[in-house]
């Protein structure tokens, strides 16, 4: 066995997106030595792709806003499956975290009187998203990265963590390999923060980059931590549908926030037909009212007009577009038209520069002159590692999680803009939680040499074989299985089939063969990523099977209504000696003073799903 590069720190943060950077900055500020480990280059994490903005009740544009309304919107958006305490902390602390980013150098778009500008987004009652054109994530990453690097974080780029080790049930360290050389690294530590993002690469059509293979969720699961809400996977309504090579790339909700209109091939503005009855009163009644809202929004003025129907929640808009296409009213490439070309071209280019260039360069479409063609794309994982809200602690001592890899904050469906704020609110809390834990722990836990050797042998096993399938073949089969059986609309038979097919895929993944060297070998990397994607896929399918209702992002054609009993539980995934187990666990009890914030309508009334098609998902 080659000599092992070894590092020792108080806290290891896995992932250098918004959550990981914010956690690392906080742990370091608490006096801990911190290593920040990431699969790609610093600055390239998924957060950099975030476009539309960061949600915070700053009340700069709509003075009526406040944390209470943000809290209520988040709970309603999540169909009340969110952990109330996370939604509360998030709504209360997001404004301070945005101001902190500004203090650290982030330059947000401004109101005419020089304050941070805020835009509208689906499901948010007021204009709430602080933004930098449609490049908000880039500004956020740049700011956090500068702050972290100057604070002296020890950054390890292009290193993939494959295993966590424990000592007497407590976190003791992690094994990683360097992507450039294929050499292994051992991290000894007292606490680990998982901030590895989502799982989109289990699906073929996705807005997610190659890094999103569910590594953090799988690392936590294999270490004995609980995962929750894995059935809730968000399909963003607007991804590119053409040309094929760019299918799935995100078209920001900012387009609809700026007044983008959705139409079908018959030129019908169809979203009015899909508004849930319980929330119809929140939206413009007709074209005229929607136009007045957009005009006031452009001018930065207050209005009594209600927002356009395109600003319904993501799950609802995704189902609407899917249904239009299914029923034969789709565009030539199987989507809907999203039109912002009626606005002055200079405004479109100023507010949506990335969208303008994205469509011009990738699809030869000038969005200031023509509508875009858009359709649903796998986007965001609401489920993940179960954490304690105040500290980000997972259910394994010494393990913490934040950002998209964690769960509880968004319940059954995330509102746009609530992820970037989640990253900084709970990144900070997880960093502090991990630091306090590490300081209190004292002596360093031990890592078993035999476990390290076993992990390295397992990692190298695809090179040892002289025949077998390519990991790419198994990945393609996984994408096919998840897209066909565990997509936007789900039924019992498909979900059962998925679980059976996943068993077969696990056996195939265990026997894949890779050739070449360990230097930048993407086939070898995929061989490992496959294991993680299979774990999260199984968790999604098994949790979806048990949730016999339609709620938030989870739509069952065989159970189209909500089930009040299931509205009281999270699906909890754990590892047992005999395999994966999913059990319903009760939701935490919301205190009376928070319950009182909701008006007389019972919470479940807000959950009525949108219109469902007659057929099944494909
Ligand atoms: C195109 C797009 C636009 C979006 N726009 C918005 C928006 O406007 N507003 C909003 O609120 N949300 C938006 N989102 C969602 C939001 O960007 C993400 O949910 C969020 O950035 C996730 O941040 P994170 O810190 O959890 O993870 P990420 O930013 O994805 O970072 C994950 C990190 O983990 C590392 N990593 C992963 N696995 C390993 C491993 N095994 N070992 C080592 N490192 C690992 C990666 O290299 C990376 O550094 C958007 C998402 C997309 C895809």
XYZ file of C-alpha atoms and ligand atoms in Angstrom:
671
model
C 0.000 0.000 0.000
C 1.324 3.478 -0.955
C 2.238 5.908 1.853
C -0.884 7.811 2.857
C -0.989 11.609 2.819
C -2.498 12.453 6.226
C -3.981 15.683 7.553
C -5.229 16.477 11.022
C -7.810 19.158 11.814
C -10.498 19.893 14.366
C -13.204 20.149 11.719
C -13.423 18.850 8.151
C -15.995 20.547 5.932
C -16.870 18.467 2.874
C -18.060 20.775 0.093
C -17.125 24.325 -0.848
C -20.474 25.695 -1.981
C -22.309 28.385 -0.037
C -23.085 26.065 2.878
C -19.590 24.586 3.172
C -17.822 27.932 2.868
C -20.084 29.567 5.449
C -19.646 26.606 7.821
C -15.870 26.642 7.419
C -15.669 30.393 8.026
C -17.689 30.010 11.219
C -15.780 26.998 12.563
C -12.530 28.831 11.908
C -13.859 31.968 13.631
C -14.509 29.770 16.686
C -10.784 29.013 16.823
C -10.801 25.571 15.202
C -8.394 24.345 12.546
C -10.536 23.665 9.485
C -9.994 21.775 6.237
C -12.335 22.533 3.358
C -12.433 19.625 0.910
C -14.135 19.817 -2.482
C -14.507 17.666 -5.569
C -13.884 20.488 -8.035
C -11.944 23.762 -7.952
C -12.707 26.362 -5.311
C -15.284 28.716 -6.779
C -16.776 26.041 -9.057
C -19.306 24.585 -6.602
C -22.888 24.392 -7.666
C -23.791 27.530 -5.730
C -21.994 29.529 -8.402
C -24.786 28.580 -10.818
C -27.554 30.088 -8.694
C -29.239 32.761 -10.663
C -32.427 34.329 -9.354
C -31.497 35.475 -5.868
C -31.405 34.957 -2.123
C -34.654 35.233 -0.151
C -34.689 37.454 2.946
C -37.445 39.602 4.435
C -35.435 42.829 4.234
C -38.638 44.697 3.270
C -36.734 47.107 1.036
C -39.218 46.993 -1.842
C -42.368 45.777 -0.103
C -42.336 47.318 3.381
C -45.167 45.004 4.485
C -42.752 42.049 4.519
C -41.347 40.569 7.727
C -39.943 37.285 9.035
C -43.405 36.083 10.007
C -44.648 36.223 6.396
C -41.454 34.602 5.126
C -41.914 31.857 7.720
C -45.531 31.308 6.680
C -44.698 31.262 2.953
C -41.937 28.717 3.571
C -44.183 26.441 5.648
C -47.019 26.664 3.113
C -44.591 26.039 0.235
C -43.315 22.964 2.091
C -46.869 21.692 2.736
C -46.175 21.951 6.471
C -43.715 19.082 6.471
C -40.832 21.505 7.171
C -39.225 21.479 10.601
C -40.919 24.600 12.036
C -37.798 25.589 13.951
C -35.652 25.571 10.807
C -38.214 27.650 8.920
C -38.363 30.069 11.849
C -34.577 30.449 12.241
C -34.232 30.816 8.490
C -36.858 33.560 8.202
C -35.497 35.418 11.234
C -31.807 35.222 10.357
C -31.739 35.492 6.544
C -31.782 39.337 6.536
C -28.692 39.473 8.793
C -26.886 36.944 6.632
C -27.603 39.001 3.491
C -26.361 42.162 5.204
C -23.290 40.202 6.304
C -22.587 39.216 2.693
C -22.854 42.878 1.766
C -20.421 43.834 4.550
C -18.024 41.193 3.251
C -18.118 42.729 -0.225
C -21.115 41.362 -2.164
C -22.529 43.958 -4.546
C -26.277 43.427 -4.929
C -28.508 45.273 -7.414
C -29.826 48.476 -5.789
C -33.096 50.348 -5.363
C -33.101 53.954 -6.623
C -32.350 55.093 -3.046
C -29.341 52.781 -2.805
C -30.656 49.856 -0.756
C -30.472 46.177 -1.759
C -33.081 45.563 -4.486
C -35.497 42.633 -4.154
C -37.447 40.777 -6.841
C -40.562 38.595 -6.848
C -40.398 34.788 -6.945
C -42.948 31.971 -6.908
C -44.650 31.338 -3.580
C -43.217 34.458 -1.885
C -45.957 36.892 -0.851
C -43.692 39.943 -1.229
C -40.723 40.907 -3.370
C -38.036 39.241 -1.335
C -35.097 38.061 -3.437
C -31.910 40.092 -3.159
C -30.065 39.522 -6.418
C -27.212 40.420 -8.714
C -28.902 40.322 -12.129
C -29.176 36.588 -12.726
C -25.711 35.847 -11.357
C -26.395 35.931 -7.630
C -24.593 32.654 -6.841
C -21.403 33.873 -8.471
C -21.335 36.973 -6.270
C -22.089 34.907 -3.194
C -19.359 32.343 -3.851
C -16.839 35.045 -4.709
C -17.583 36.866 -1.458
C -17.498 33.786 0.801
C -14.414 32.430 -0.898
C -12.489 35.680 -0.393
C -13.539 35.753 3.233
C -12.620 32.098 3.828
C -9.260 32.225 2.099
C -8.264 35.331 4.022
C -9.327 33.620 7.229
C -6.750 30.903 6.599
C -8.854 27.870 5.713
C -6.846 24.875 4.576
C -8.433 24.167 1.164
C -8.089 20.812 -0.607
C -9.422 21.082 -4.154
C -10.263 18.258 -6.535
C -10.432 15.761 -3.670
C -13.391 13.406 -3.381
C -14.319 12.050 0.043
C -15.487 8.438 -0.159
C -15.797 7.303 3.429
C -16.279 8.575 6.965
C -14.737 6.720 9.903
C -16.047 6.509 13.433
C -14.505 5.602 16.777
C -16.988 4.247 19.316
C -19.820 5.730 17.261
C -18.224 9.204 17.055
C -16.828 10.775 13.904
C -13.064 10.259 13.624
C -12.119 11.192 10.066
C -12.518 10.668 6.342
C -10.800 9.097 3.347
C -10.527 10.938 0.035
C -8.761 10.529 -3.295
C -7.156 13.256 -5.357
C -8.764 13.536 -8.759
C -5.547 14.675 -10.447
C -3.263 11.876 -9.232
C -5.663 9.262 -7.900
C -3.684 9.169 -4.656
C -5.454 8.704 -1.328
C -5.634 11.128 1.602
C -6.628 10.496 5.196
C -8.209 13.259 7.260
C -8.187 12.850 11.028
C -10.644 15.136 12.788
C -13.124 15.548 15.620
C -16.100 16.752 13.580
C -17.274 16.638 9.973
C -19.705 19.011 8.257
C -21.382 17.559 5.175
C -22.162 20.292 2.630
C -22.026 18.293 -0.578
C -25.207 19.501 -2.299
C -27.810 17.452 -4.184
C -28.475 14.294 -6.168
C -29.578 15.422 -9.663
C -27.212 13.184 -11.627
C -29.339 10.165 -10.757
C -31.648 11.601 -13.467
C -30.897 12.233 -17.124
C -32.629 15.602 -17.520
C -31.263 17.807 -14.763
C -30.092 21.332 -14.064
C -27.382 19.890 -11.825
C -23.675 19.580 -12.618
C -21.507 16.447 -12.510
C -20.773 17.030 -8.812
C -24.331 16.281 -7.671
C -24.192 12.546 -7.075
C -25.614 12.368 -3.563
C -22.227 11.780 -1.928
C -23.001 13.519 1.359
C -26.362 11.839 1.842
C -24.733 8.434 1.174
C -21.707 9.097 3.404
C -24.057 10.040 6.235
C -26.352 7.037 5.623
C -23.447 4.597 5.577
C -22.154 6.083 8.835
C -25.518 5.430 10.500
C -27.175 8.859 10.229
C -30.857 9.312 9.431
C -32.067 10.739 6.119
C -35.543 12.273 5.833
C -37.932 13.529 3.128
C -36.106 11.732 0.323
C -39.338 11.379 -1.687
C -39.399 15.147 -2.179
C -37.337 15.933 -5.242
C -38.024 19.220 -6.955
C -38.542 19.276 -10.702
C -37.967 22.888 -11.719
C -40.614 23.877 -14.276
C -38.282 25.679 -16.638
C -35.253 23.925 -18.060
C -34.087 24.203 -21.656
C -35.657 21.538 -23.873
C -33.669 22.213 -27.037
C -31.112 21.485 -28.473
C -30.646 17.974 -27.009
C -27.100 18.612 -25.777
C -28.268 21.311 -23.367
C -31.547 19.732 -22.289
C -32.216 20.378 -18.606
C -30.036 23.486 -18.198
C -31.910 25.863 -15.935
C -33.956 28.836 -17.073
C -34.134 30.903 -13.914
C -37.414 31.599 -12.180
C -36.173 35.184 -12.376
C -37.617 35.232 -15.915
C -41.101 34.719 -14.485
C -40.285 37.075 -11.608
C -39.512 39.753 -14.180
C -42.825 39.165 -15.982
C -42.238 36.114 -18.198
C -45.481 34.610 -19.520
C -46.100 30.901 -20.122
C -48.162 29.875 -23.158
C -48.903 26.576 -24.899
C -48.782 25.862 -28.635
C -52.336 27.208 -28.937
C -51.132 30.558 -27.551
C -53.179 30.010 -24.384
C -51.849 31.442 -21.100
C -52.574 28.178 -19.342
C -51.366 28.758 -15.771
C -54.731 30.116 -14.654
C -56.233 26.655 -15.176
C -53.711 25.100 -12.795
C -53.889 27.386 -9.758
C -54.901 25.391 -6.670
C -58.384 26.608 -5.667
C -57.268 27.245 -2.101
C -54.676 29.789 -3.300
C -56.362 31.226 -6.405
C -57.240 34.403 -4.494
C -53.517 35.191 -4.181
C -53.085 35.564 -7.948
C -54.208 38.072 -10.594
C -57.702 37.331 -11.878
C -56.958 38.198 -15.517
C -54.369 39.441 -18.026
C -55.061 43.055 -17.136
C -54.351 42.612 -13.415
C -51.221 40.539 -14.154
C -49.979 43.258 -16.517
C -50.567 45.950 -13.876
C -48.545 43.931 -11.355
C -45.629 43.577 -13.809
C -45.713 47.271 -14.719
C -45.647 48.287 -11.047
C -42.845 45.796 -10.406
C -40.738 47.211 -13.255
C -41.281 50.747 -11.954
C -40.544 49.666 -8.368
C -43.974 50.904 -7.282
C -46.549 49.508 -4.873
C -49.739 48.125 -6.437
C -52.999 46.531 -5.381
C -52.723 44.129 -8.350
C -51.983 40.521 -7.427
C -49.080 38.565 -8.919
C -49.316 36.671 -12.255
C -50.254 32.961 -12.232
C -46.770 32.056 -13.559
C -45.535 32.809 -10.024
C -47.319 29.804 -8.573
C -45.046 27.347 -6.714
C -42.539 25.313 -8.715
C -44.210 21.945 -8.185
C -47.456 23.337 -9.533
C -45.936 25.032 -12.586
C -43.880 21.908 -13.397
C -46.995 19.720 -13.297
C -48.856 22.258 -15.436
C -46.238 22.293 -18.215
C -45.890 18.513 -18.075
C -49.653 18.148 -18.415
C -49.907 20.612 -21.323
C -47.267 18.672 -23.230
C -48.847 15.345 -22.389
C -52.209 16.476 -23.622
C -50.796 17.576 -26.978
C -50.442 21.301 -26.469
C -46.647 21.348 -26.175
C -44.118 23.235 -28.301
C -42.290 21.507 -31.209
C -39.565 20.283 -28.825
C -41.887 19.139 -26.067
C -42.147 22.115 -23.729
C -44.050 25.361 -23.209
C -43.263 28.865 -24.448
C -41.865 31.294 -21.900
C -42.039 34.815 -23.260
C -40.302 37.939 -21.978
C -39.803 39.443 -25.460
C -42.665 41.911 -24.960
C -40.434 43.846 -22.539
C -37.878 46.429 -23.703
C -34.787 44.564 -24.906
C -32.403 46.620 -22.765
C -34.306 45.697 -19.594
C -34.249 41.988 -20.442
C -30.503 42.123 -21.082
C -29.854 44.092 -17.879
C -31.976 41.940 -15.560
C -31.384 38.554 -17.225
C -27.936 38.752 -18.841
C -27.081 35.077 -18.361
C -30.391 33.944 -19.841
C -29.869 36.213 -22.828
C -26.413 34.749 -23.521
C -27.441 31.180 -22.644
C -30.213 31.119 -25.245
C -28.250 33.090 -27.841
C -25.193 30.878 -27.613
C -26.733 27.467 -26.922
C -30.011 27.613 -28.872
C -29.601 30.505 -31.320
C -32.665 32.145 -29.754
C -32.777 35.891 -29.026
C -35.033 36.081 -25.960
C -35.600 39.803 -26.504
C -37.320 38.905 -29.810
C -38.654 35.341 -29.415
C -40.102 33.153 -26.663
C -37.999 30.433 -25.056
C -39.021 26.771 -25.102
C -38.920 25.326 -21.588
C -39.881 22.144 -19.704
C -39.384 20.503 -16.290
C -35.883 19.477 -15.166
C -34.649 17.645 -12.035
C -33.388 20.441 -9.871
C -33.282 20.293 -6.087
C -33.385 17.688 -3.326
C -35.558 18.720 -0.370
C -34.592 15.515 1.458
C -31.230 14.719 3.004
C -29.461 14.365 6.329
C -31.738 14.910 9.323
C -30.257 17.682 11.455
C -30.955 19.393 14.729
C -32.089 22.918 13.672
C -30.008 25.072 16.018
C -26.665 23.288 15.554
C -26.873 21.324 12.288
C -26.002 18.141 14.233
C -26.886 14.885 12.465
C -27.907 11.786 14.423
C -24.276 10.509 14.570
C -22.073 12.304 17.175
C -19.572 14.614 15.491
C -21.454 14.671 12.176
C -23.092 17.898 11.022
C -24.772 18.868 7.754
C -25.933 22.007 5.988
C -27.239 23.208 2.643
C -28.885 21.026 0.039
C -27.391 17.857 1.541
C -29.378 18.407 4.739
C -33.150 18.263 5.213
C -35.995 19.714 7.239
C -35.922 23.330 6.149
C -38.011 23.012 2.984
C -40.414 20.171 3.743
C -42.267 18.885 0.686
C -41.221 21.686 -1.664
C -38.645 24.495 -1.619
C -39.490 28.054 -2.600
C -37.081 29.655 -5.051
C -34.439 31.794 -3.347
C -34.801 29.897 -0.067
C -31.777 27.740 -0.801
C -29.158 30.476 -0.915
C -30.500 31.870 2.359
C -30.619 28.343 3.833
C -26.906 27.925 2.968
C -25.744 30.962 4.895
C -28.165 30.660 7.832
C -27.547 26.964 8.468
C -23.977 26.890 7.130
C -23.108 29.344 9.880
C -25.013 27.343 12.495
C -23.484 24.001 11.446
C -19.982 25.522 11.473
C -20.557 26.824 14.996
C -22.127 23.526 16.093
C -19.203 21.489 14.748
C -16.650 23.837 16.313
C -18.271 23.726 19.745
C -18.512 19.935 19.562
C -14.852 19.580 18.499
C -13.623 21.896 21.259
C -15.651 20.083 23.930
C -14.583 16.635 22.705
C -10.964 17.109 23.708
C -8.766 14.125 22.645
C -8.660 12.985 19.031
C -10.661 9.865 18.107
C -8.799 6.969 16.469
C -9.212 5.514 12.961
C -8.775 1.790 12.369
C -6.009 0.994 9.838
C -7.936 -2.083 8.725
C -10.949 0.051 7.809
C -8.763 2.425 5.815
C -7.139 -0.470 3.949
C -10.503 -2.067 3.220
C -11.842 1.190 1.786
C -8.791 1.669 -0.434
C -9.020 -1.913 -1.702
C -12.690 -1.418 -2.474
C -11.961 1.828 -4.341
C -9.317 0.163 -6.476
C -11.338 -2.968 -7.223
C -12.714 -1.745 -10.609
C -9.099 -1.685 -11.899
C -8.478 -5.257 -10.714
C -11.079 -6.834 -12.990
C -10.229 -7.942 -16.499
C -13.770 -7.658 -17.832
C -17.120 -6.194 -16.914
C -19.486 -3.386 -17.761
C -18.484 0.245 -18.069
C -19.798 2.471 -15.243
C -21.315 4.677 -17.953
C -23.628 1.848 -19.033
C -24.870 1.376 -15.485
C -25.309 5.138 -15.043
C -27.398 5.322 -18.233
C -29.579 2.466 -16.962
C -30.008 4.228 -13.616
C -31.064 7.455 -15.359
C -33.567 5.498 -17.447
C -34.976 3.727 -14.380
C -35.405 6.900 -12.309
C -36.786 9.017 -15.178
C -39.344 6.365 -16.147
C -40.440 5.178 -12.731
C -39.697 7.888 -10.177
C -40.407 11.091 -12.132
C -42.855 13.973 -11.700
C -45.909 11.681 -11.520
C -45.613 8.396 -9.661
C -47.659 5.209 -9.221
C -47.216 2.185 -6.968
C -46.330 -0.298 -9.737
C -43.619 1.953 -11.192
C -42.088 2.627 -7.788
C -42.013 -1.091 -6.984
C -40.433 -1.765 -10.342
C -37.813 0.913 -9.618
C -36.891 -0.719 -6.300
C -36.491 -4.094 -8.073
C -34.464 -2.581 -10.912
C -32.235 -0.729 -8.459
C -31.344 -4.062 -6.802
C -30.151 -5.306 -10.186
C -28.246 -2.094 -10.834
C -26.502 -2.363 -7.477
C -25.231 -5.809 -8.454
C -24.054 -4.471 -11.830
C -22.371 -1.429 -10.234
C -20.443 -3.722 -7.872
C -18.836 -5.418 -10.888
C -17.959 -2.500 -13.173
C -14.589 -2.512 -14.871
C -12.447 0.558 -15.516
C -9.273 0.845 -17.541
C -6.487 3.416 -17.688
C -4.583 5.017 -14.851
C -5.756 6.715 -11.660
C -4.826 10.145 -13.070
C -7.988 12.149 -13.904
C -9.950 9.040 -14.742
C -13.640 10.010 -14.908
C -14.742 6.399 -15.435
C -13.135 5.420 -12.136
C -14.687 8.427 -10.394
C -18.101 7.487 -11.774
C -17.682 3.925 -10.512
C -17.634 5.345 -6.988
C -20.291 8.009 -7.602
C -22.610 5.249 -8.836
C -22.700 3.670 -5.397
C -23.854 6.973 -3.923
C -26.440 7.609 -6.634
C -27.850 4.121 -6.127
C -28.229 4.688 -2.387
C -30.074 7.987 -2.821
C -32.186 6.577 -5.662
C -33.272 3.673 -3.495
C -34.090 6.090 -0.675
C -36.184 8.231 -3.056
C -38.090 5.261 -4.496
C -38.722 3.549 -1.139
C -39.851 6.766 0.544
C -42.094 7.611 -2.426
C -43.705 4.157 -2.172
C -44.679 4.756 1.448
C -46.069 8.256 0.905
C -49.473 7.276 -0.456
C -50.659 10.815 -1.138
C -49.828 13.828 -3.316
C -48.102 16.593 -1.428
C -45.658 19.275 -2.556
C -43.224 17.923 -5.105
C -44.440 14.331 -4.640
C -47.365 13.584 -6.982
C -49.022 10.166 -6.982
C -51.484 9.368 -9.762
C -52.926 6.582 -7.598
C -53.310 8.825 -4.516
C -54.103 12.285 -5.851
C -55.241 13.908 -2.584
C -53.468 14.729 0.648
C -53.693 12.329 3.591
C -53.872 14.199 6.897
C -52.149 11.391 8.794
C -49.203 11.483 6.395
C -49.076 15.248 6.894
C -47.902 14.527 10.435
C -44.826 12.452 9.527
C -41.483 12.560 7.745
C -40.275 9.425 5.991
C -37.020 8.471 7.719
C -34.383 6.333 5.971
C -31.861 4.321 7.981
C -29.332 1.610 7.267
C -29.875 -1.757 8.947
C -28.020 -5.067 8.844
C -30.546 -6.310 6.287
C -30.607 -3.238 4.070
C -32.420 0.075 3.824
C -35.373 0.739 6.110
C -37.905 3.546 5.691
C -40.204 4.410 8.596
C -42.561 7.321 9.225
C -41.422 9.494 12.152
C -43.612 12.173 13.772
C -43.140 15.828 12.887
C -41.930 18.080 15.694
C -44.719 20.000 17.397
C -45.073 23.638 16.300
C -45.488 25.990 19.280
C -48.806 27.778 19.662
C -47.408 31.272 19.015
C -46.161 30.173 15.592
C -49.373 28.294 14.813
C -51.270 31.481 15.584
C -49.472 33.226 12.725
C -51.495 31.235 10.239
C -54.906 32.574 9.393
C -58.097 30.697 9.927
C -57.645 28.408 6.893
C -56.374 25.041 8.166
C -52.805 24.409 6.960
C -53.751 21.336 4.926
C -56.140 23.378 2.790
C -53.163 25.036 1.169
C -51.787 21.729 -0.006
C -54.358 20.783 -2.633
C -52.303 19.540 -5.538
C -52.588 21.026 -9.012
C -54.439 19.340 -11.844
C -53.223 15.833 -12.511
C -53.150 14.164 -15.909
C -54.972 10.933 -16.563
C -51.964 8.904 -17.660
C -48.812 7.904 -15.905
C -45.378 9.450 -15.804
C -42.909 8.737 -18.549
C -28.806 26.438 -12.210
C -29.234 26.611 -10.793
C -29.733 27.830 -10.369
C -30.136 28.009 -9.045
N -30.604 29.226 -8.650
C -30.933 29.415 -7.336
C -31.346 30.699 -6.873
O -31.410 31.660 -7.625
N -31.664 30.839 -5.562
C -31.600 29.798 -4.687
O -31.894 29.992 -3.518
N -31.198 28.570 -5.105
C -30.849 28.364 -6.397
N -30.427 27.130 -6.815
C -30.218 26.078 -5.823
C -28.916 26.357 -5.086
O -27.982 26.923 -5.962
C -28.306 25.094 -4.508
O -29.270 24.407 -3.789
C -27.173 25.475 -3.578
O -26.230 26.258 -4.243
C -26.500 24.275 -2.968
O -25.417 24.749 -2.204
P -24.584 23.784 -1.279
O -23.586 24.630 -0.581
O -25.495 22.929 -0.481
O -23.857 22.829 -2.323
P -22.975 23.159 -3.625
O -22.870 24.578 -3.935
O -23.408 22.253 -4.691
O -21.575 22.644 -3.211
C -21.343 21.262 -3.054
C -19.881 21.102 -2.798
O -19.647 19.783 -2.358
C -18.525 19.245 -3.046
N -18.635 17.802 -3.011
C -19.664 17.018 -3.403
N -19.382 15.738 -3.157
C -18.147 15.711 -2.599
C -17.271 14.681 -2.142
N -17.635 13.387 -2.181
N -16.062 15.026 -1.654
C -15.660 16.318 -1.617
N -16.440 17.332 -2.019
C -17.665 17.023 -2.506
C -18.579 19.888 -4.398
O -17.344 19.833 -5.061
C -18.984 21.312 -4.006
O -17.858 22.020 -3.622
C -30.043 26.933 -8.139
C -29.557 25.709 -8.564
C -29.161 25.540 -9.893
C -28.674 24.209 -10.334
